[in-house]
PDB file of C-alpha atoms in Angstrom:
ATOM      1  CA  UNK G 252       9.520 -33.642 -12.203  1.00 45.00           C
ATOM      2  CA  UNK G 253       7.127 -35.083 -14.516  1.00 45.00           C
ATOM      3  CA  UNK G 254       3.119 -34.539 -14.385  1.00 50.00           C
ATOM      4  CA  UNK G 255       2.962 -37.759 -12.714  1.00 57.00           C
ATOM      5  CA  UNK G 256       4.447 -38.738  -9.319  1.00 59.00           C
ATOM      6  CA  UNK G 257       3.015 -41.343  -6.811  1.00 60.00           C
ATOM      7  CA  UNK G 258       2.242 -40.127  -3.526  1.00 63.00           C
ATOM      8  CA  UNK G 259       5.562 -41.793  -2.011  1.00 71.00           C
ATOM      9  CA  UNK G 260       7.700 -39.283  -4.237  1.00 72.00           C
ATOM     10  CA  UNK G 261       5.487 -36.354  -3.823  1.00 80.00           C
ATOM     11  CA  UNK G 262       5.073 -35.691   0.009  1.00 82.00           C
ATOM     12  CA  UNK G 263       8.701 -35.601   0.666  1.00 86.00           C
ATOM     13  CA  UNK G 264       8.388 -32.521  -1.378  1.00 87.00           C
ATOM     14  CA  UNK G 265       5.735 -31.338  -0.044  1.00 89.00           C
ATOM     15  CA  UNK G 266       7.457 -31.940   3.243  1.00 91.00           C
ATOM     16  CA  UNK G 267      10.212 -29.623   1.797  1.00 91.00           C
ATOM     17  CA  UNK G 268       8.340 -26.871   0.491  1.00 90.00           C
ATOM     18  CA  UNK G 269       5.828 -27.031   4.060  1.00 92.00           C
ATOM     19  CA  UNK G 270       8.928 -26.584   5.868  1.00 94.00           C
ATOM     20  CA  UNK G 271       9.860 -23.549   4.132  1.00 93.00           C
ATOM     21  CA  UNK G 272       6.559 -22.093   4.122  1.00 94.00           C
ATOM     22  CA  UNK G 273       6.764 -22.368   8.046  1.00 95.00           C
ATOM     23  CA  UNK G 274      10.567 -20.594   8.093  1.00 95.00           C
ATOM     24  CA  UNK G 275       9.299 -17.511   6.263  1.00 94.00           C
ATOM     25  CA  UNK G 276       6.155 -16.889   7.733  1.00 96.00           C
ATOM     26  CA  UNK G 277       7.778 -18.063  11.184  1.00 96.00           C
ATOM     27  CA  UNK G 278      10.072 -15.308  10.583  1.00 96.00           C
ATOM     28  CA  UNK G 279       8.109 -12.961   8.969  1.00 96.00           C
ATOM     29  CA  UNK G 280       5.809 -12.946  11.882  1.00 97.00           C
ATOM     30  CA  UNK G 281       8.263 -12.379  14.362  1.00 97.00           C
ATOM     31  CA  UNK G 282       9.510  -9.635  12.735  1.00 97.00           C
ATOM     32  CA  UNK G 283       5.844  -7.652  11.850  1.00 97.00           C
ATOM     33  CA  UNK G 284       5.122  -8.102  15.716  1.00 97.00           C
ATOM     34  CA  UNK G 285       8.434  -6.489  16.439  1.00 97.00           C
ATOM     35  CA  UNK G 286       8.072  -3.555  13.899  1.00 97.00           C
ATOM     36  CA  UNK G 287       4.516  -3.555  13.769  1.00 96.00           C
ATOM     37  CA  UNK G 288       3.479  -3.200  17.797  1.00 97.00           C
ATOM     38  CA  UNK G 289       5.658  -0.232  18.240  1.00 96.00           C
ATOM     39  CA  UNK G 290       4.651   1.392  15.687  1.00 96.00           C
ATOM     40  CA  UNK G 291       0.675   0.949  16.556  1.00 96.00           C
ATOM     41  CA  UNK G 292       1.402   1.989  19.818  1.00 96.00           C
ATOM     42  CA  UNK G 293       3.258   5.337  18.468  1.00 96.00           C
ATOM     43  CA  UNK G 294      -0.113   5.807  16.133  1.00 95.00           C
ATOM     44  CA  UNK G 295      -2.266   5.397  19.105  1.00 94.00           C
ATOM     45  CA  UNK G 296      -0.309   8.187  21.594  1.00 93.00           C
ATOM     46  CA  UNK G 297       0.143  10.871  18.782  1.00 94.00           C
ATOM     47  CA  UNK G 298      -2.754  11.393  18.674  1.00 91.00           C
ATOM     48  CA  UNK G 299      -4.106  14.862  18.967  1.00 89.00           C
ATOM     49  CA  UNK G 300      -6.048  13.915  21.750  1.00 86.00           C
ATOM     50  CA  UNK G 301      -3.456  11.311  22.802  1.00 84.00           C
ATOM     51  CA  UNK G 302      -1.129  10.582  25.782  1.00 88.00           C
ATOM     52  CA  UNK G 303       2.194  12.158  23.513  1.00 90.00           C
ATOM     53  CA  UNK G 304       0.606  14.647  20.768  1.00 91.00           C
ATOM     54  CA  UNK G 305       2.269  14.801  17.697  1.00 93.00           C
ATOM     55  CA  UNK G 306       0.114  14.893  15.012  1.00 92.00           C
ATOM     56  CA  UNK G 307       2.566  15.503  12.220  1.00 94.00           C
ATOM     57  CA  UNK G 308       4.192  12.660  12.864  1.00 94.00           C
ATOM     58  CA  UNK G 309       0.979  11.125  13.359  1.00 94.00           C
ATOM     59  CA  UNK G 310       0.189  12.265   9.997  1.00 95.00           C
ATOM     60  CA  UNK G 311       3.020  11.297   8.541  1.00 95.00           C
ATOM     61  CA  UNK G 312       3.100   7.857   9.713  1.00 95.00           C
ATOM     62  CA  UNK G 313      -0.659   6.825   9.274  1.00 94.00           C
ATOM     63  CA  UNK G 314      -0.332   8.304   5.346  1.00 95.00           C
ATOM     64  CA  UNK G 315       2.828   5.645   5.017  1.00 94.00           C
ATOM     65  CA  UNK G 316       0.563   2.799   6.666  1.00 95.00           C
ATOM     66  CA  UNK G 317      -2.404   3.767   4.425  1.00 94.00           C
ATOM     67  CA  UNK G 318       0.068   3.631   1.505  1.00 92.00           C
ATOM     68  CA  UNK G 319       1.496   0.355   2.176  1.00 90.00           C
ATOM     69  CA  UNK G 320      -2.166  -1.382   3.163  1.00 90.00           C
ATOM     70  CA  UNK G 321      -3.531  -0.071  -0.099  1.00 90.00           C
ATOM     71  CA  UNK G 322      -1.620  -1.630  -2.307  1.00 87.00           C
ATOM     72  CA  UNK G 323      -1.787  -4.975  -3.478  1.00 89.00           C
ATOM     73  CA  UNK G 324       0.899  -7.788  -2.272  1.00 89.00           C
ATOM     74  CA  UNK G 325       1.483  -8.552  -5.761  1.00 87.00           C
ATOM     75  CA  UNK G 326       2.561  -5.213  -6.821  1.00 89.00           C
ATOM     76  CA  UNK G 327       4.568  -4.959  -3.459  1.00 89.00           C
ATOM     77  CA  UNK G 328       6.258  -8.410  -4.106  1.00 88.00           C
ATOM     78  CA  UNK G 329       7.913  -6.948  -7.340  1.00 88.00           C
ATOM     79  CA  UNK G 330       8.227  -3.406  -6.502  1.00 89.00           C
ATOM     80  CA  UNK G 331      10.064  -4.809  -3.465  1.00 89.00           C
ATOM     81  CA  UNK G 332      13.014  -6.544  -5.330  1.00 89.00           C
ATOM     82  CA  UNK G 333      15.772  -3.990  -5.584  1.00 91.00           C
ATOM     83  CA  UNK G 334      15.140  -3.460  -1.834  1.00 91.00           C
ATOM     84  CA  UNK G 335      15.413  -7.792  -1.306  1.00 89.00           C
ATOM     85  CA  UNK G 336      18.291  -7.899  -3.696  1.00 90.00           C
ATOM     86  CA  UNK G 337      20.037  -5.130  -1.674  1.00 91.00           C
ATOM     87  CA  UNK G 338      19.273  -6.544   1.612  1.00 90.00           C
ATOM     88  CA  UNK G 339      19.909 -10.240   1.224  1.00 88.00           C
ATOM     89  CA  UNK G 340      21.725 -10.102  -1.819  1.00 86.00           C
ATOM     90  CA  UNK G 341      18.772 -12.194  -3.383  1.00 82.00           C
ATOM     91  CA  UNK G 342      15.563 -12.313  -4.934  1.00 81.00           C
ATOM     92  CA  UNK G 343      14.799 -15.900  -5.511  1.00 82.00           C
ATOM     93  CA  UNK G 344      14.611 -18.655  -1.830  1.00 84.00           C
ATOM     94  CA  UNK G 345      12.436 -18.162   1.006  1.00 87.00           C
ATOM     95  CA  UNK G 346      15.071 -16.163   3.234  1.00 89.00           C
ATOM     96  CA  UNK G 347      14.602 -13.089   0.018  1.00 89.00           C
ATOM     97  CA  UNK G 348      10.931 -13.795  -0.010  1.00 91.00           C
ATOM     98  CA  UNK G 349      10.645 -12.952   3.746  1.00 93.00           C
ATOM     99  CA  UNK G 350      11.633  -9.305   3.360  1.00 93.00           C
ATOM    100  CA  UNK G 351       7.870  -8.094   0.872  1.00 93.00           C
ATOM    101  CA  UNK G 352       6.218 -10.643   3.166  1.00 95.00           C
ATOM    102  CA  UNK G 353       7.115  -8.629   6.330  1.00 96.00           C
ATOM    103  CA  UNK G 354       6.534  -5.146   4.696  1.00 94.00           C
ATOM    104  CA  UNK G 355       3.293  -6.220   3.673  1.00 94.00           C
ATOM    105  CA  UNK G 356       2.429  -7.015   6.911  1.00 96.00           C
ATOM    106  CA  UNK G 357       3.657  -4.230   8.980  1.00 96.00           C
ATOM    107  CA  UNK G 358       1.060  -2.023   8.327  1.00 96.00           C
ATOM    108  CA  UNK G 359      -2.042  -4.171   8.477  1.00 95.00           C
ATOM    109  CA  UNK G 360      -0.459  -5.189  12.333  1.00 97.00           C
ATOM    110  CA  UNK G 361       0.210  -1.646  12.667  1.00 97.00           C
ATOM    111  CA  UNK G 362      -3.471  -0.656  12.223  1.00 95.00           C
ATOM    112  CA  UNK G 363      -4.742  -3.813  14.229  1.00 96.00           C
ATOM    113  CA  UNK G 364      -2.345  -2.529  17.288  1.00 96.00           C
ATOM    114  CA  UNK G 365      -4.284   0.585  17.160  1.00 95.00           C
ATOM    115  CA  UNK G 366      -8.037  -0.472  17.010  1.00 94.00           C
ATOM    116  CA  UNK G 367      -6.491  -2.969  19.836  1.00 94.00           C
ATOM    117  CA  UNK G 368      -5.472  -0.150  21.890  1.00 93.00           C
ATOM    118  CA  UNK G 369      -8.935   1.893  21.150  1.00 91.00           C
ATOM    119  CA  UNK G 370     -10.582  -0.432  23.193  1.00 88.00           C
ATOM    120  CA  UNK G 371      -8.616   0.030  26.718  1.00 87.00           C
ATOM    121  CA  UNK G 372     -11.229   1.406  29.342  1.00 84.00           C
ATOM    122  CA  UNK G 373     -10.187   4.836  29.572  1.00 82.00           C
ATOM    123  CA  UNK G 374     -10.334   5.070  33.625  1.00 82.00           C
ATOM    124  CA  UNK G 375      -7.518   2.619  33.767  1.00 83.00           C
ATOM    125  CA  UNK G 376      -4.727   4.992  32.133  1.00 85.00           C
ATOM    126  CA  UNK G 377      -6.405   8.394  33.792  1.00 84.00           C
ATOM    127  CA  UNK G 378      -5.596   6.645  37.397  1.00 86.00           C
ATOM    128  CA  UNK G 379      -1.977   5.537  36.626  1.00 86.00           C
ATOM    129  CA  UNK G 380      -1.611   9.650  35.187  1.00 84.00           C
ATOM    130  CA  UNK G 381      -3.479  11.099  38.335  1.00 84.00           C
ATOM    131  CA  UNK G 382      -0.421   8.943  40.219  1.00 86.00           C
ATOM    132  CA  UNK G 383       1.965  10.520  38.147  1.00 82.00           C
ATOM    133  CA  UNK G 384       2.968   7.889  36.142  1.00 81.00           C
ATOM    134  CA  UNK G 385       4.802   8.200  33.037  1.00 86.00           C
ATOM    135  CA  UNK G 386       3.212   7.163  29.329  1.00 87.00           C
ATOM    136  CA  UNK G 387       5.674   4.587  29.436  1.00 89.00           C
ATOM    137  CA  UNK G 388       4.869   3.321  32.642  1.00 89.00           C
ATOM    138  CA  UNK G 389       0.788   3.825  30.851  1.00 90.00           C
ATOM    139  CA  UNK G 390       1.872   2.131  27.858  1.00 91.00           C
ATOM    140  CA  UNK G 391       3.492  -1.297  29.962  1.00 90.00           C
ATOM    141  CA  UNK G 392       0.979  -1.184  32.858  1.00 87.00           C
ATOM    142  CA  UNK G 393      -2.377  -0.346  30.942  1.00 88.00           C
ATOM    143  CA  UNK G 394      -2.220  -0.538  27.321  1.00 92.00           C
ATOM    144  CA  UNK G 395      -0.034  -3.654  26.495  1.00 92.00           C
ATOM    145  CA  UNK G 396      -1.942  -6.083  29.325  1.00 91.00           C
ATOM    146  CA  UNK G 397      -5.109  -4.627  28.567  1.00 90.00           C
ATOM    147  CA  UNK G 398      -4.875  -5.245  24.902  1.00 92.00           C
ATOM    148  CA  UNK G 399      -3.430  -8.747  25.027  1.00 93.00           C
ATOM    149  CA  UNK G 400      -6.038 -10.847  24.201  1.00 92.00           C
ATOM    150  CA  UNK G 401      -7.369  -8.424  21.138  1.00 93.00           C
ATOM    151  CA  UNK G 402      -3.560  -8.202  20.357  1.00 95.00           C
ATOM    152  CA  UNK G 403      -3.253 -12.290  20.336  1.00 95.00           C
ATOM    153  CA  UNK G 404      -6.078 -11.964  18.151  1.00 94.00           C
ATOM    154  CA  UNK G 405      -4.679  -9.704  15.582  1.00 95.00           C
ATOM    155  CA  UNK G 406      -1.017 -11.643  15.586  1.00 96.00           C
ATOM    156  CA  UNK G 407      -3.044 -14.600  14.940  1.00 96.00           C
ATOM    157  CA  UNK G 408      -5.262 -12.961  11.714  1.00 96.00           C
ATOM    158  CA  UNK G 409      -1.973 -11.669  10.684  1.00 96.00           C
ATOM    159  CA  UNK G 410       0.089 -14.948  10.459  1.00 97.00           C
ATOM    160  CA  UNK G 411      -2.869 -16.415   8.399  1.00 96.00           C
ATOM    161  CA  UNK G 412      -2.563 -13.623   6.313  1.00 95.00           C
ATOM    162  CA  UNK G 413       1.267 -14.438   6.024  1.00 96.00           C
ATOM    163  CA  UNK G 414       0.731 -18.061   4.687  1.00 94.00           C
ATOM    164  CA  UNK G 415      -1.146 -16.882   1.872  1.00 92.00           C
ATOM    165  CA  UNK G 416       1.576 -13.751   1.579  1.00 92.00           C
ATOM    166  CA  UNK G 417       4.088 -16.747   1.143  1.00 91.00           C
ATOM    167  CA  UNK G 418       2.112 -18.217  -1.156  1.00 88.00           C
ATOM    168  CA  UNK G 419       1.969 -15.700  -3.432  1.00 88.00           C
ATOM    169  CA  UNK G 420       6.018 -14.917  -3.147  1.00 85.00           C
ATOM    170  CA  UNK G 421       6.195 -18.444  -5.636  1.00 80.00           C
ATOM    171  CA  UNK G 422       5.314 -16.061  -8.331  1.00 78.00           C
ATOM    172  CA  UNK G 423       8.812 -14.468  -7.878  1.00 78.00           C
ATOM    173  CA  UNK G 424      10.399 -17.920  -6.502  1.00 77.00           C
ATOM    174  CA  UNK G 425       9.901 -17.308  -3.246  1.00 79.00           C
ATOM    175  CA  UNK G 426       9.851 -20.881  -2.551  1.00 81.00           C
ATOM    176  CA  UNK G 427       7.303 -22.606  -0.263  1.00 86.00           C
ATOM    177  CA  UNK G 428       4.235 -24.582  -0.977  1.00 88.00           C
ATOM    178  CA  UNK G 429       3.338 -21.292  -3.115  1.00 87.00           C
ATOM    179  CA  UNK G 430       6.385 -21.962  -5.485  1.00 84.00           C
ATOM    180  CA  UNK G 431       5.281 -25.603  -5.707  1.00 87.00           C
ATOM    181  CA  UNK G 432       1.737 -24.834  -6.253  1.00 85.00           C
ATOM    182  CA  UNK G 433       2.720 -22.186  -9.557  1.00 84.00           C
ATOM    183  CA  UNK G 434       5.964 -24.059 -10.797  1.00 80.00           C
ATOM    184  CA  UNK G 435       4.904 -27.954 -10.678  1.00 79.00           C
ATOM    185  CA  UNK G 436       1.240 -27.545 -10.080  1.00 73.00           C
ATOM    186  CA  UNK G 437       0.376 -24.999 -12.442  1.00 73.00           C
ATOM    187  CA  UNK G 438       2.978 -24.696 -14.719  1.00 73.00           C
ATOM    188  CA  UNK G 439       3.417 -28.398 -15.425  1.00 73.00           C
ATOM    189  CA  UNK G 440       0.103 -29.224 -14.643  1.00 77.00           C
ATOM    190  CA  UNK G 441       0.939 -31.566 -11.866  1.00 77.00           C
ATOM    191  CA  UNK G 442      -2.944 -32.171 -10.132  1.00 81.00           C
ATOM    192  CA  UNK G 443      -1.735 -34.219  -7.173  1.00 83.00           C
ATOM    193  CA  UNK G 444       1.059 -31.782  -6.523  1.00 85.00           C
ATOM    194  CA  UNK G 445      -1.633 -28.290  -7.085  1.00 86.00           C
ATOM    195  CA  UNK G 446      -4.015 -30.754  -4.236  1.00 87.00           C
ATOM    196  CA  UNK G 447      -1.113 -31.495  -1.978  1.00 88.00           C
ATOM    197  CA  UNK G 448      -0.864 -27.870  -1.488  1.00 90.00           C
ATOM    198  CA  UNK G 449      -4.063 -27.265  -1.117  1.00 91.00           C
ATOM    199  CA  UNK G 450      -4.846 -29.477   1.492  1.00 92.00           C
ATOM    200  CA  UNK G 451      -1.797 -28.174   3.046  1.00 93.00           C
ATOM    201  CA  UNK G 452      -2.223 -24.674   3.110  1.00 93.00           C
ATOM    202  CA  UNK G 453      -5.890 -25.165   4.211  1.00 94.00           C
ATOM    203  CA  UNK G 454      -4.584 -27.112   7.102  1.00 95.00           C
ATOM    204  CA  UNK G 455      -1.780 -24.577   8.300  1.00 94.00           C
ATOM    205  CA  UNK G 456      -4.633 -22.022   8.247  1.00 95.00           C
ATOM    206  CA  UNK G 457      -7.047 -23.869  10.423  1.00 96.00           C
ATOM    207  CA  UNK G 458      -4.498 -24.893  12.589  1.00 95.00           C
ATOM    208  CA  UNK G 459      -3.164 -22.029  13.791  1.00 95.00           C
ATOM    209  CA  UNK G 460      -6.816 -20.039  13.769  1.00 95.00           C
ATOM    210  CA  UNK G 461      -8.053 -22.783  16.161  1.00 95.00           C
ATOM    211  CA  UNK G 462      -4.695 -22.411  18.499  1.00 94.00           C
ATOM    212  CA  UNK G 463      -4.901 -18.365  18.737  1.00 93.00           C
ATOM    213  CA  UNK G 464      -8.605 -18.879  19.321  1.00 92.00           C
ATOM    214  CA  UNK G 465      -7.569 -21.396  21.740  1.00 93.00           C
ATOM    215  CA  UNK G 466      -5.280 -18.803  23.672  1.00 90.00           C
ATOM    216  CA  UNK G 467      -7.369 -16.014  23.255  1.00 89.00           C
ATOM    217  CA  UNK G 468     -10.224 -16.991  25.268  1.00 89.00           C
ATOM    218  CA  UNK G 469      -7.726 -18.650  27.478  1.00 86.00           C
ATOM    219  CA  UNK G 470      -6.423 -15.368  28.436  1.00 81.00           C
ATOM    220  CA  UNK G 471     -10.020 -13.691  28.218  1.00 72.00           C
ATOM    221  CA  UNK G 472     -10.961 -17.095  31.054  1.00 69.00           C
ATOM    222  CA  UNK G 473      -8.300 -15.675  33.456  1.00 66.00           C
ATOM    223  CA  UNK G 474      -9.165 -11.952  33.233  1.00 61.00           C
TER     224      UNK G 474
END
């Protein structure tokens, strides 16, 4: 691929690498809301003053988020490939790139859970307690539907933080519009391919801020 393309022969690769950039932060996503909200939720109720004290775990667990949120995605992204390359067998395609991209995340979505969870009115857990419920029944009847629309919120400042985490994974070949960007648009010096992606990325971003703004106050409308 030379420094010069028309436009006819570039967007079908930019169609390529969009696509891509969509799979792993599609997946990525899915899989830092999976690992992510359970583990805010166990932050938030082992508490010393929560519904399930346990503070050593709740030591323990908040020093491994504070570890993994303070270092940069970078440094994660290549301290990360033994781990990939054990996992997937891989360290180079967007499947490989997912795994940093998700462990990045987790924490950040982890912390996000939590602050969502501070802001549940109190009075609604003590009454499902004083009826002897459960902190399960608390957590699925109070917390979670409570929380939703600052949870929504979080999810969706977490997978615009995951486009530009798949951006960066190019630097290892994680493929993607990031990959592009760094091996044609940087590397070669390709200007309409480094502005393709670009314009691109910006537009993934404000496309899925204005749709999880959309369904926030949605939600907030019917409460």
């Amino acid at each position: 691929m030379g420094s010069r393309m028309s436009w006819e022969d570039l967007w079908p690769v930019l169609l390529d690498g969009t696509l891509e950039t969509l799979y792993m932060v599609g997946l990525a996503a899915l899989f830092t809301v999976l690992i992510g909200l359970p583990v805010g939720v166990v932050l938030f109720i082992s508490r010393r003053n929560g519904l399930l004290p346990l503070p050593g775990l709740n030591t323990v667990l908040g020093t491994i988020i504070n570890v993994g949120r303070s270092l940069p995605f970078i440094v994660l992204l290549i301290a990360m490939i033994p781990f990939t390359r054990l996992l997937v067998g891989t360290t180079l395609g967007s499947t490989a790139a997912i795994v940093p991209i998700t462990l990045g995340a987790i924490p950040f979505f982890a912390r996000l859970t939590e602050n969502a969870l501070d802001e549940v009115d109190y009075g609604r857990i003590e009454a499902i307690l004083s009826m002897g419920g459960s902190v399960w029944q608390v957590i699925a009847k109070a917390l979670l539907p409570e929380a939703l629309p600052t949870l929504l919120a979080g999810i969706t400042l977490t997978v615009v933080m995951l486009v530009g985490f798949s951006s960066m994974a190019g630097v290892i070949g994680g493929g993607g519009l990031g990959d592009l960007a760094i091996r044609y648009g940087y590397q070669r010096f390709n200007n309409q391919m480094m502005a393709g992606t670009v314009i691109i990325l910006v537009l993934l971003v404000q496309g899925i801020q204005m749709a999880g703004d959309r369904l926030v106050r949605s939600l907030a409308h019917r409460r």
